[in-house]
mmCIF file of C-alpha atoms in Angstrom:
data_model
loop_
_atom_site.group_PDB
_atom_site.id
_atom_site.type_symbol
_atom_site.label_atom_id
_atom_site.label_comp_id
_atom_site.label_asym_id
_atom_site.label_seq_id
_atom_site.Cartn_x
_atom_site.Cartn_y
_atom_site.Cartn_z
ATOM 1 C CA MET A 857 -0.019 0.099 -0.331
ATOM 2 C CA SER A 858 1.372 3.715 -1.052
ATOM 3 C CA ILE A 859 0.692 6.636 0.272
ATOM 4 C CA ALA A 860 -0.026 9.947 -2.026
ATOM 5 C CA PRO A 861 0.768 13.168 -1.255
ATOM 6 C CA TYR A 862 -2.941 14.984 -1.378
ATOM 7 C CA GLU A 863 -3.036 18.763 -1.896
ATOM 8 C CA ALA A 864 -5.699 19.992 -0.087
ATOM 9 C CA GLY A 865 -6.238 23.026 -2.297
ATOM 10 C CA ASN A 866 -7.876 26.363 -1.766
ATOM 11 C CA ALA A 867 -11.494 25.686 0.701
ATOM 12 C CA THR A 868 -12.778 28.071 -2.014
ATOM 13 C CA ASP A 869 -12.826 25.281 -4.691
ATOM 14 C CA CYS A 870 -15.577 23.074 -2.703
ATOM 15 C CA GLN A 871 -18.496 24.333 -3.161
ATOM 16 C CA ALA A 872 -21.159 22.454 -0.747
ATOM 17 C CA VAL A 873 -24.675 21.849 -3.164
ATOM 18 C CA ALA A 874 -27.538 22.107 -0.647
ATOM 19 C CA ALA A 875 -30.862 20.428 -1.418
ATOM 20 C CA PRO A 876 -33.786 22.459 -0.654
ATOM 21 C CA VAL A 877 -35.362 21.729 2.715
ATOM 22 C CA PRO A 878 -38.789 20.913 2.113
ATOM 23 C CA GLN A 879 -41.633 22.989 3.921
ATOM 24 C CA PRO A 880 -44.054 21.151 5.714
ATOM 25 C CA ARG A 881 -47.637 21.549 4.826
ATOM 26 C CA GLY A 882 -50.030 22.500 6.962
ATOM 27 C CA PRO A 883 -50.413 22.868 10.767
ATOM 28 C CA LEU A 884 -46.900 21.823 13.102
ATOM 29 C CA HIS A 885 -48.018 21.434 15.986
ATOM 30 C CA ARG A 886 -51.375 21.832 18.013
ATOM 31 C CA LEU A 887 -50.253 24.622 21.049
ATOM 32 C CA ARG A 888 -52.940 27.214 20.974
ATOM 33 C CA GLU A 889 -55.447 24.605 20.190
ATOM 34 C CA VAL A 890 -54.549 22.613 23.118
ATOM 35 C CA ARG A 891 -54.108 25.547 25.718
ATOM 36 C CA GLN A 892 -57.407 26.971 25.085
ATOM 37 C CA GLN A 893 -58.970 23.604 25.350
ATOM 38 C CA GLN A 894 -57.594 23.333 28.430
ATOM 39 C CA ARG A 895 -58.384 26.438 29.255
ATOM 40 C CA ILE A 896 -55.098 27.811 30.173
ATOM 41 C CA SER A 897 -54.335 31.517 29.793
ATOM 42 C CA LEU A 898 -51.910 32.433 27.417
ATOM 43 C CA ARG A 899 -50.340 34.592 30.068
ATOM 44 C CA THR A 900 -50.469 31.839 32.322
ATOM 45 C CA VAL A 901 -48.259 29.318 29.866
ATOM 46 C CA ALA A 902 -45.737 32.141 28.961
ATOM 47 C CA ARG A 903 -45.119 31.764 33.367
ATOM 48 C CA ARG A 904 -45.006 28.933 33.687
ATOM 49 C CA LEU A 905 -42.031 28.886 29.947
ATOM 50 C CA GLY A 906 -40.210 31.378 31.697
ATOM 51 C CA ILE A 907 -40.714 33.376 28.426
ATOM 52 C CA SER A 908 -42.675 36.578 27.553
ATOM 53 C CA VAL A 909 -46.274 36.759 26.814
ATOM 54 C CA GLN A 910 -45.273 37.829 23.107
ATOM 55 C CA ASP A 911 -42.727 34.905 22.631
ATOM 56 C CA ALA A 912 -45.590 32.113 24.038
ATOM 57 C CA GLU A 913 -47.500 33.598 21.411
ATOM 58 C CA ARG A 914 -45.002 33.451 18.285
ATOM 59 C CA GLU A 915 -44.533 29.923 19.006
ATOM 60 C CA GLU A 916 -48.073 28.837 19.929
ATOM 61 C CA SER A 917 -48.229 30.011 15.959
ATOM 62 C CA GLU A 918 -48.970 27.086 14.225
ATOM 63 C CA THR A 919 -46.631 27.741 11.664
ATOM 64 C CA GLU A 920 -44.010 28.057 14.112
ATOM 65 C CA ASP A 921 -41.228 25.280 14.096
ATOM 66 C CA LEU A 922 -39.881 24.683 17.324
ATOM 67 C CA PRO A 923 -37.276 22.332 18.376
ATOM 68 C CA LEU A 924 -38.679 19.293 20.044
ATOM 69 C CA SER A 925 -36.878 20.100 23.487
ATOM 70 C CA GLN A 926 -39.188 23.607 23.159
ATOM 71 C CA LEU A 927 -42.686 20.707 22.462
ATOM 72 C CA TYR A 928 -41.255 18.941 25.438
ATOM 73 C CA ARG A 929 -41.596 22.376 27.836
ATOM 74 C CA TRP A 930 -44.683 23.091 26.329
ATOM 75 C CA GLN A 931 -45.730 19.293 27.237
ATOM 76 C CA GLU A 932 -45.417 19.776 31.104
ATOM 77 C CA ALA A 933 -46.486 23.534 31.156
ATOM 78 C CA LEU A 934 -50.165 22.259 29.724
ATOM 79 C CA GLU A 935 -50.047 19.095 31.692
ATOM 80 C CA VAL A 936 -50.559 16.876 28.292
ATOM 81 C CA PRO A 937 -48.448 14.059 26.796
ATOM 82 C CA VAL A 938 -46.564 15.237 23.897
ATOM 83 C CA CYS A 939 -48.525 13.329 21.336
ATOM 84 C CA GLU A 940 -51.661 15.340 22.187
ATOM 85 C CA LEU A 941 -49.213 18.377 20.747
ATOM 86 C CA LEU A 942 -48.241 16.561 17.465
ATOM 87 C CA GLU A 943 -52.139 14.804 16.844
ATOM 88 C CA ASP A 944 -53.709 16.580 13.894
ATOM 89 C CA SER A 945 -55.662 19.206 14.012
ATOM 90 C CA GLN A 946 -59.329 18.254 13.748
ATOM 91 C CA MET A 947 -58.771 15.844 16.906
ATOM 92 C CA GLU A 948 -59.931 16.395 20.195
ATOM 93 C CA LEU A 949 -58.230 15.916 23.399
ATOM 94 C CA SER A 950 -58.023 12.432 24.382
ATOM 95 C CA SER A 951 -60.913 11.406 26.705
ATOM 96 C CA PRO A 952 -58.336 10.649 29.792
ATOM 97 C CA VAL A 953 -57.080 14.702 29.145
ATOM 98 C CA ARG A 954 -60.357 16.090 29.020
ATOM 99 C CA ALA A 955 -61.561 14.615 31.870
ATOM 100 C CA ARG A 956 -58.272 15.771 33.314
ATOM 101 C CA ALA A 957 -58.368 18.847 32.589
ATOM 102 C CA SER A 958 -62.579 18.969 33.591
ATOM 103 C CA LEU A 959 -61.126 18.014 37.131
ATOM 104 C CA VAL A 960 -58.884 20.755 37.605
ATOM 105 C CA ARG A 961 -61.349 23.365 36.499
ATOM 106 C CA VAL A 962 -63.813 22.064 38.806
ATOM 107 C CA MET A 963 -60.269 22.192 41.389
ATOM 108 C CA LYS A 964 -59.590 25.157 40.465
ATOM 109 C CA THR A 965 -63.345 26.742 40.594
ATOM 110 C CA ALA A 966 -63.586 25.317 44.273
ATOM 111 C CA VAL A 967 -60.083 26.953 45.694
ATOM 112 C CA THR A 968 -61.438 30.312 44.403
ATOM 113 C CA LEU A 969 -64.458 29.871 46.252
ATOM 114 C CA SER A 970 -63.023 29.282 49.482
#
């Protein structure tokens, strides 16, 4: 086996050919819809996420391409399984999540009245 010398040349000689990244069609997530179904205010979610209301509103836009780590933060803030945030926008929350949200609303009302 022989080793031939290699001349790297100028770095500008190499041109990276990048294929265009396809843009997804339709909504990317259901953050706003789930938050509204849970009856949680945007301000409350922003506080739980530790971000401004404006940033939460921007992230909530269904065309905002969020990293998975941020979806997990939203999942914790909304207290729903992450799959609920990724489902088809035409689908309702699953029965257990709806039941839990209803129970949480009742508990909040009871605390407010006491």
